Amino acid sequence: MGVFSKIESVAGSVSAGLRGIAGVATALGGGTWEQSLRIASLGGVPFAVESATTAGGRQSVVHAYPFRDTVWVEDMGKLARRFQIYGFLVENSVIYGGGGVVAQRDRLLRAVESKPGDSIAALNGLTLVHPTLGTIRNVSCLGPIEFLERADAGRVLQFRVTLLQGGPRFFPASVSSTGDVVARSADSLFGAAVETLQRAMSVVQEVGSAITQAVSTAMRWVGVVRNAINDVRSIGAALSILPGRLGRLFGGSAKPSRLPSPPIVAAQRLAANAEARAVAIKDGNTLVAAAGSIFKPQAFADAARAQAKSVAATATDPADRVRLLALMVSFHPADPMPSGVLGQAMSRTQGACAAMLRRSALAELARASAEYEPASFDDAVATRDQVTRLLDTEIQLAGDTGEDAVYQALREVRQAVVQDMDTRGGRLSRMRDVSVATDLPAPVLSIRLYRTGQRSDELVVQTDPDHPAFMPTRFRALDA
C-alpha cells in the first residue's frame, strides 16, 4: 500500500468518526444549526430574521497615569447585552403565519411603543425570542424601530431595531412593622389575661380572707416595684442617655455634648425621673386599693396595667426599662395557706392576682423590647433570650393550669418578639475579641479597627476603661 493510499484511509476513518460524533450529538439533543433555529418574535409578534448582531462583555474603565508605561483597567461589572436585528415581515408566511403584513407591522409598532406599566407584559420590558439565543426577557428599544417599505418587495416589509437587555423592575412591598406586631400581640395578651382573671374570680367564694390575700399580693408586688425604681442604678440610668463624659460614667453615650448647658439638662432629667417615680408610686397605691375590690377584676387589671406602664416610664434608658420590667415579671408568691374552704379561696386569689400582675408586666416588657435599640447583633440576641426566657416560664405555667387563651397569646407574643429582634439584630454588626500588645489610646485603636478615629468614643463605651488614653489590651468590639 502506497503512502497516498494510507493517507486516504486515515482521512476516511477521521471523516467517519466525525460523522459518528455528529450523529451522537444529534441523538443527545444537540441537533444541527438549522434544527436549533427558533421562530423569532418581539413582544409576541413573530418575524423573520435576515441578520442579527449580539454584543456583550465587561464594563471597563482605563486609568492612565503620567510617566507610567502601563495602565490600570478597572472592572465595572458585566456589560448589558445589545442586539441589533435586521428582520422582515412576510404576509401569510409559510413559516410563522402572521396574517396581513400591514397588521403585523401595526402590532410590532404597538409592542415597541408600549411603556412599562401599560400592561403586565410590558411591566418589565419586552420579551425577545432570538433565533439562536432563545428567549431573552426584559429588553428595551434603543432608538426607533425603522420599517422599509419598497414597491418591488410587495408583501414584504423590512425593519431594523436595536435592543438592550435590562434587569427586572423591583417595587417596594408593603410589610408589617415588627414593632407593631409586638404591640398588637401584647394587647391580645392583656385581654386574654383579663378574661382568665374574671373566670378565676368567678369561682372563688367572696369572703374577707380572699380580699385580704389579694391586697397582700398587690402590696408585695408594689414593694418590688418601689425597690426597683428607687435603687441607685435606676436613678443613675436617667443620666445615661446624656451626651458627654457624664453619660459615659453611667453607662451611656460618650459622644461630645452639643447642648449649650449640660448641667441644666442633667437637672431636668433628674427632675423628670423624680416626677415619673412619683406617678409610679401613686399608681401602686391605686393598685392596692383596686385589690380591695378584687371581685371586680377589670378595675384590678387596669390598675396593674397602669402600674407596669408607669414603671416603664421611669426608665429613660430603654435597657434599664427592660431590666425593671424583668424584675416585676419574676414575681411568684407562694405563701402557706390554711386548709379548708378559706385556704382554697385564698390560694386561688393569690394565684390569679399574681398571674395578672406578671402578665401585665410581660405585655409591657414585650413593648419595651420592641423600643429597645440593640448596639450589636450579640446585644440583640442577649435581649431576645432574656425576654423569651421569662415568656417561656409563663407559657409553661399557663399550660400547666389549662389557661388555653393565655397560653396562645403568650406564644404569639414570643413569636413576635423573636421576629422583631432577629429582624433588627440581623442588620447589626457582631462583636469580636480584640487583643493588642500594649495599652493604646482609643483613637489609635479606632484607626486600627475601623480606619477612622471618629469611633473612639464608641470603643470607650464598650470597654469602659479607667482612662481613654490607656485602653485595655483585651476587649470586645464591633467587627465593622
XYZ file of C-alpha atoms in Angstrom:
480
model
C 0.000 0.000 0.000
C 1.357 3.401 -1.024
C 1.666 6.473 1.085
C -1.304 8.206 -0.575
C -3.482 5.158 -0.012
C -2.659 5.242 3.689
C -3.466 8.951 3.856
C -6.813 8.377 2.145
C -7.573 5.542 4.558
C -6.794 7.685 7.603
C -8.828 10.612 6.226
C -11.766 8.281 5.636
C -11.561 6.996 9.187
C -11.468 10.533 10.599
C -14.421 11.562 8.442
C -16.397 8.551 9.580
C -15.525 9.330 13.192
C -16.680 12.926 12.835
C -19.940 11.786 11.284
C -20.404 9.416 14.190
C -19.782 12.185 16.725
C -22.261 14.431 14.919
C -24.798 11.615 14.980
C -24.288 11.128 18.723
C -24.669 14.896 19.326
C -27.885 14.940 17.326
C -29.178 11.920 19.257
C -28.371 13.588 22.584
C -30.415 16.647 21.662
C -27.686 18.937 20.350
C -29.094 18.965 16.846
C -27.746 20.808 13.854
C -27.679 24.551 13.364
C -30.821 24.518 11.286
C -32.623 22.323 13.793
C -31.746 24.688 16.655
C -33.238 27.774 14.984
C -36.350 29.233 16.562
C -39.066 31.470 15.170
C -38.067 34.991 16.180
C -40.533 37.334 17.878
C -40.572 40.606 19.772
C -43.334 41.351 22.265
C -45.222 38.311 20.995
C -45.114 39.433 17.320
C -43.287 36.883 15.112
C -40.999 37.914 12.256
C -38.245 36.590 10.013
C -34.576 37.464 10.530
C -32.193 38.462 7.788
C -29.221 39.109 10.078
C -28.524 39.861 13.724
C -25.584 41.040 15.798
C -25.001 40.429 19.503
C -22.667 42.487 21.703
C -21.601 41.699 25.269
C -18.623 41.681 27.603
C -17.456 43.627 30.645
C -17.586 47.314 31.520
C -14.069 48.603 31.957
C -12.546 51.972 32.781
C -8.937 52.639 31.780
C -6.875 54.700 34.207
C -3.671 56.185 32.784
C -1.027 57.920 34.913
C 1.829 60.246 33.990
C 5.241 58.638 33.495
C 3.841 55.111 33.683
C 4.134 52.761 30.742
C 1.147 50.653 31.776
C -2.456 51.464 32.556
C -4.830 50.127 35.159
C -8.061 48.670 33.813
C -10.834 48.835 36.403
C -13.648 46.317 36.023
C -17.088 47.888 36.481
C -19.230 44.793 36.110
C -20.977 42.992 33.323
C -21.915 44.898 30.174
C -25.569 44.790 29.188
C -26.167 42.667 26.106
C -27.091 44.557 22.957
C -28.910 43.052 19.987
C -29.262 44.593 16.547
C -31.914 42.858 14.478
C -32.362 43.176 10.726
C -35.664 41.449 10.042
C -38.617 41.410 7.717
C -42.311 40.678 7.832
C -43.984 38.440 5.244
C -47.688 38.426 4.556
C -49.214 34.997 5.370
C -45.778 33.490 5.942
C -45.488 29.739 5.483
C -43.103 29.593 8.464
C -44.824 31.714 11.131
C -48.157 32.775 9.610
C -48.915 36.265 10.861
C -51.704 37.363 8.523
C -51.558 40.618 6.620
C -48.200 42.385 6.562
C -49.698 45.778 7.476
C -51.425 44.290 10.523
C -48.135 42.646 11.515
C -46.338 45.990 11.281
C -49.007 47.689 13.417
C -48.751 45.000 16.130
C -44.981 45.286 16.204
C -45.206 49.072 16.452
C -47.654 48.859 19.363
C -45.354 46.390 21.129
C -42.297 48.639 20.983
C -44.283 51.816 21.722
C -45.886 50.488 24.904
C -44.387 51.892 28.091
C -43.742 49.944 31.315
C -46.956 49.750 33.295
C -49.357 49.825 30.331
C -49.800 46.096 30.765
C -48.447 43.184 32.761
C -46.433 42.051 29.746
C -44.805 45.468 29.374
C -44.173 45.918 33.099
C -40.613 44.567 32.910
C -39.877 45.334 29.259
C -40.354 43.251 26.130
C -39.542 39.607 25.553
C -37.333 38.790 22.591
C -37.137 35.321 21.095
C -33.759 35.206 19.352
C -33.287 32.663 16.538
C -30.209 31.117 18.196
C -30.095 32.512 21.762
C -33.681 31.670 22.631
C -35.931 33.648 24.975
C -34.474 36.906 26.330
C -36.612 38.827 28.794
C -36.556 42.471 29.825
C -35.334 44.017 26.576
C -35.924 47.633 25.643
C -35.611 49.507 22.359
C -32.653 51.840 21.948
C -33.850 54.386 19.483
C -36.646 53.924 16.974
C -37.633 50.844 15.061
C -37.320 51.599 11.324
C -39.506 49.967 8.645
C -38.610 49.920 4.957
C -41.481 49.527 2.504
C -40.487 49.059 -1.138
C -42.696 48.810 -4.203
C -40.617 45.995 -5.676
C -40.774 43.990 -2.410
C -44.538 43.772 -2.462
C -45.873 41.983 0.605
C -42.526 42.072 2.432
C -41.629 44.817 4.929
C -38.052 45.137 6.170
C -37.191 46.657 9.561
C -34.219 47.374 11.805
C -34.236 47.639 15.600
C -31.613 47.799 18.356
C -32.460 46.184 21.711
C -30.752 46.256 25.117
C -31.289 43.664 27.800
C -32.026 45.077 31.264
C -32.842 43.687 34.691
C -36.292 43.150 36.193
C -38.002 46.081 37.849
C -38.482 45.792 41.602
C -41.129 47.642 43.571
C -41.360 48.129 47.344
C -43.584 45.617 49.058
C -45.833 46.502 51.963
C -44.814 44.669 55.116
C -45.972 44.978 58.693
C -43.667 46.648 61.170
C -42.308 44.072 63.603
C -42.747 46.595 66.418
C -46.433 46.990 65.564
C -46.847 43.205 65.574
C -45.313 43.060 69.067
C -47.657 45.823 70.290
C -50.743 44.050 68.923
C -49.728 40.733 70.430
C -49.122 42.448 73.796
C -52.644 43.903 73.691
C -54.024 40.439 72.939
C -52.114 39.029 75.899
C -53.589 41.600 78.262
C -57.109 40.891 77.011
C -56.654 37.139 77.470
C -55.215 37.704 80.970
C -58.239 39.813 81.992
C -60.670 37.140 80.805
C -58.728 34.479 82.703
C -58.776 36.588 85.879
C -62.534 37.088 85.569
C -63.119 33.334 85.213
C -60.809 32.565 88.116
C -62.506 35.017 90.493
C -65.998 33.930 89.458
C -65.466 30.541 91.150
C -63.852 31.961 94.308
C -66.120 32.371 97.289
C -66.461 36.077 98.096
C -65.027 36.119 101.590
C -62.919 38.583 103.507
C -59.908 36.257 103.561
C -59.755 36.252 99.750
C -59.881 40.045 99.608
C -57.168 40.280 102.264
C -54.996 37.905 100.276
C -55.477 39.967 97.102
C -54.446 43.139 98.933
C -51.417 41.371 100.415
C -50.335 40.079 96.983
C -50.703 43.548 95.436
C -48.729 45.166 98.259
C -45.876 42.704 97.846
C -45.748 43.423 94.099
C -45.834 47.159 94.731
C -42.940 46.670 97.152
C -40.920 45.027 94.386
C -41.773 47.929 92.106
C -40.718 50.596 94.603
C -37.434 48.870 95.390
C -36.695 48.705 91.653
C -37.457 52.315 90.789
C -35.716 53.742 93.854
C -32.408 51.908 93.553
C -29.235 53.804 92.675
C -28.867 52.123 89.301
C -32.339 53.199 88.206
C -31.744 56.830 89.190
C -28.313 56.887 87.567
C -29.746 55.446 84.374
C -31.710 58.671 83.953
C -28.395 60.319 83.016
C -27.125 57.533 80.807
C -28.582 58.966 77.601
C -26.932 62.333 78.094
C -24.090 63.104 75.678
C -20.631 63.763 77.012
C -18.487 62.201 79.712
C -21.194 62.405 82.353
C -23.323 59.977 80.369
C -20.417 57.590 79.939
C -19.881 57.350 83.682
C -23.418 55.977 83.978
C -23.002 53.510 81.141
C -24.493 55.683 78.414
C -23.249 57.687 75.456
C -19.744 59.087 75.293
C -20.351 61.363 72.310
C -19.378 65.019 72.716
C -22.145 67.200 74.071
C -23.723 69.738 71.721
C -26.100 71.078 74.331
C -25.489 74.636 75.498
C -25.634 73.758 79.190
C -25.326 70.029 80.049
C -25.661 70.561 83.839
C -29.090 72.157 83.318
C -30.147 69.230 81.151
C -28.941 66.776 83.814
C -31.027 68.565 86.438
C -34.039 68.436 84.140
C -33.541 64.710 83.584
C -33.372 64.029 87.313
C -36.467 66.149 87.924
C -38.401 64.314 85.213
C -37.290 60.989 86.686
C -38.458 62.033 90.152
C -41.826 63.039 88.727
C -42.166 59.716 86.893
C -41.328 57.810 90.093
C -43.999 59.772 91.947
C -46.552 58.731 89.334
C -45.466 55.109 89.686
C -45.890 55.261 93.467
C -49.344 56.786 93.041
C -50.322 54.012 90.600
C -49.102 51.487 93.151
C -51.467 52.894 95.755
C -54.288 52.732 93.208
C -53.462 49.087 92.551
C -53.622 48.199 96.240
C -56.985 49.961 96.513
C -58.261 48.059 93.462
C -57.157 44.793 95.066
C -59.634 45.542 97.839
C -62.336 45.120 95.183
C -60.801 42.038 93.595
C -64.212 40.648 92.747
C -64.370 43.467 90.198
C -61.458 42.076 88.143
C -61.488 44.673 85.372
C -60.547 47.519 87.735
C -57.730 45.443 89.217
C -56.423 44.528 85.736
C -56.492 48.149 84.565
C -54.609 49.230 87.696
C -51.982 46.527 87.117
C -51.528 47.673 83.544
C -51.195 51.310 84.632
C -48.576 50.301 87.202
C -46.499 48.466 84.571
C -46.672 51.431 82.198
C -45.708 53.955 84.886
C -42.711 51.830 85.897
C -41.602 51.676 82.265
C -41.934 55.458 82.079
C -39.487 55.925 84.960
C -36.694 54.386 82.889
C -35.246 56.867 80.404
C -32.771 54.298 79.134
C -34.552 51.521 77.153
C -32.121 48.931 78.510
C -32.989 49.904 82.080
C -36.682 49.708 81.172
C -36.238 46.068 80.198
C -34.373 45.405 83.453
C -37.096 46.919 85.657
C -39.923 45.059 83.924
C -37.976 41.800 84.128
C -37.853 42.212 87.923
C -41.623 42.687 88.012
C -42.215 39.595 85.877
C -40.187 37.442 88.279
C -42.930 37.635 90.900
C -44.073 34.231 92.163
C -45.519 34.438 95.719
C -46.130 31.150 97.462
C -47.443 31.888 100.946
C -48.550 28.948 103.101
C -52.323 28.707 103.203
C -54.626 27.198 105.816
C -56.655 24.148 104.951
C -60.319 24.188 104.220
C -62.577 26.346 102.095
C -60.979 29.600 103.212
C -57.486 28.360 102.404
C -58.622 27.250 98.949
C -60.187 30.682 98.266
C -57.034 32.459 99.447
C -54.773 30.250 97.332
C -56.851 30.760 94.185
C -56.978 34.510 94.767
C -53.243 34.762 95.264
C -52.523 32.726 92.131
C -54.989 34.684 89.981
C -53.737 38.078 91.188
C -50.056 37.194 90.807
C -50.683 35.854 87.283
C -52.489 39.054 86.293
C -49.663 41.185 87.655
C -46.966 39.171 85.870
C -48.824 39.171 82.564
C -49.388 42.914 82.699
C -45.648 43.342 83.163
C -44.941 40.819 80.393
C -47.087 42.759 77.933
C -45.212 45.957 78.770
C -41.880 44.094 78.623
C -42.662 42.990 75.079
C -43.319 46.624 74.096
C -40.097 47.700 75.789
C -38.109 45.125 73.838
C -39.592 46.464 70.593
C -38.494 50.005 71.552
C -35.028 48.888 72.618
C -32.255 49.659 70.115
C -29.554 46.978 70.432
C -25.970 48.104 69.958
C -24.875 44.936 68.147
C -26.073 41.575 66.936
C -24.886 39.998 70.175
C -26.816 42.574 72.212
C -29.978 41.817 70.242
C -29.563 38.079 70.835
C -28.972 38.592 74.567
C -32.072 40.799 74.916
C -34.151 38.359 72.884
C -33.049 35.435 75.049
C -33.723 37.354 78.268
C -37.291 38.199 77.246
C -38.077 34.768 75.815
C -36.859 33.021 78.993
C -39.415 34.970 81.032
C -42.101 34.281 78.436
C -41.273 30.567 78.390
C -41.695 30.355 82.163
C -45.134 31.962 81.985
C -46.089 29.840 78.961
C -45.349 26.695 80.958
C -47.397 27.950 83.907
C -50.357 28.809 81.652
C -50.149 25.392 80.010
C -49.997 23.540 83.330
C -53.080 25.366 84.641
C -55.073 24.851 81.419
C -55.351 28.547 80.518
C -55.514 27.996 76.780
C -56.267 31.587 75.732
C -53.369 32.998 77.743
C -51.114 30.187 76.527
C -51.853 31.006 72.878
C -51.456 34.748 73.468
C -48.101 34.230 75.166
C -46.936 32.074 72.245
C -47.873 34.858 69.833
C -46.003 37.428 71.927
C -42.935 35.206 71.972
C -43.032 34.726 68.212
C -43.417 38.470 67.643
C -40.524 39.329 69.976
C -38.218 36.783 68.330
C -39.110 38.005 64.844
C -38.602 41.631 65.847
C -35.224 41.083 67.486
C -33.963 38.771 64.735
C -35.015 41.239 62.037
C -33.412 44.273 63.639
C -30.418 42.464 65.088
C -29.636 40.754 61.794
C -28.731 44.129 60.289
C -26.195 44.911 63.030
C -22.525 44.057 63.318
C -21.272 41.271 65.551
C -18.874 41.612 68.451
C -15.388 40.155 68.236
C -12.457 39.721 70.587
C -9.627 42.245 70.205
C -6.153 41.728 71.605
C -3.285 44.233 71.446
C 0.249 44.081 72.791
C 0.130 47.183 74.985
C -2.188 49.908 76.258
C -3.097 52.284 73.449
C -5.247 55.417 73.214
C -8.795 54.977 71.977
C -8.271 56.999 68.737
C -5.329 54.773 67.783
C -7.376 51.620 68.273
C -10.254 53.164 66.357
C -7.980 53.808 63.371
C -6.604 50.272 63.544
C -10.006 48.613 63.736
C -12.204 50.871 61.607
C -9.781 53.032 59.565
C -11.173 56.148 61.230
C -10.612 57.895 64.526
C -14.222 59.059 64.836
C -15.350 55.839 66.545
C -13.043 56.153 69.543
C -15.921 57.205 71.816
C -17.778 54.060 70.807
C -14.804 51.942 71.940
C -14.684 53.832 75.237
C -18.336 52.997 75.926
C -17.853 49.329 75.040
C -14.705 48.783 77.123
C -15.247 51.305 79.990
C -11.512 51.897 80.625
C -10.010 53.804 83.523
C -8.888 56.417 81.021
C -9.408 56.636 77.252
C -5.678 57.092 76.736
C -4.967 53.672 78.259
C -7.345 51.168 76.725
C -7.219 47.542 77.949
C -5.182 45.041 75.967
C -8.112 42.615 75.657
C -11.703 43.649 74.993
C -14.665 43.071 72.726
C -15.651 45.489 69.957
C -17.829 45.628 66.866
C -16.288 43.882 63.883
C -17.437 46.595 61.448
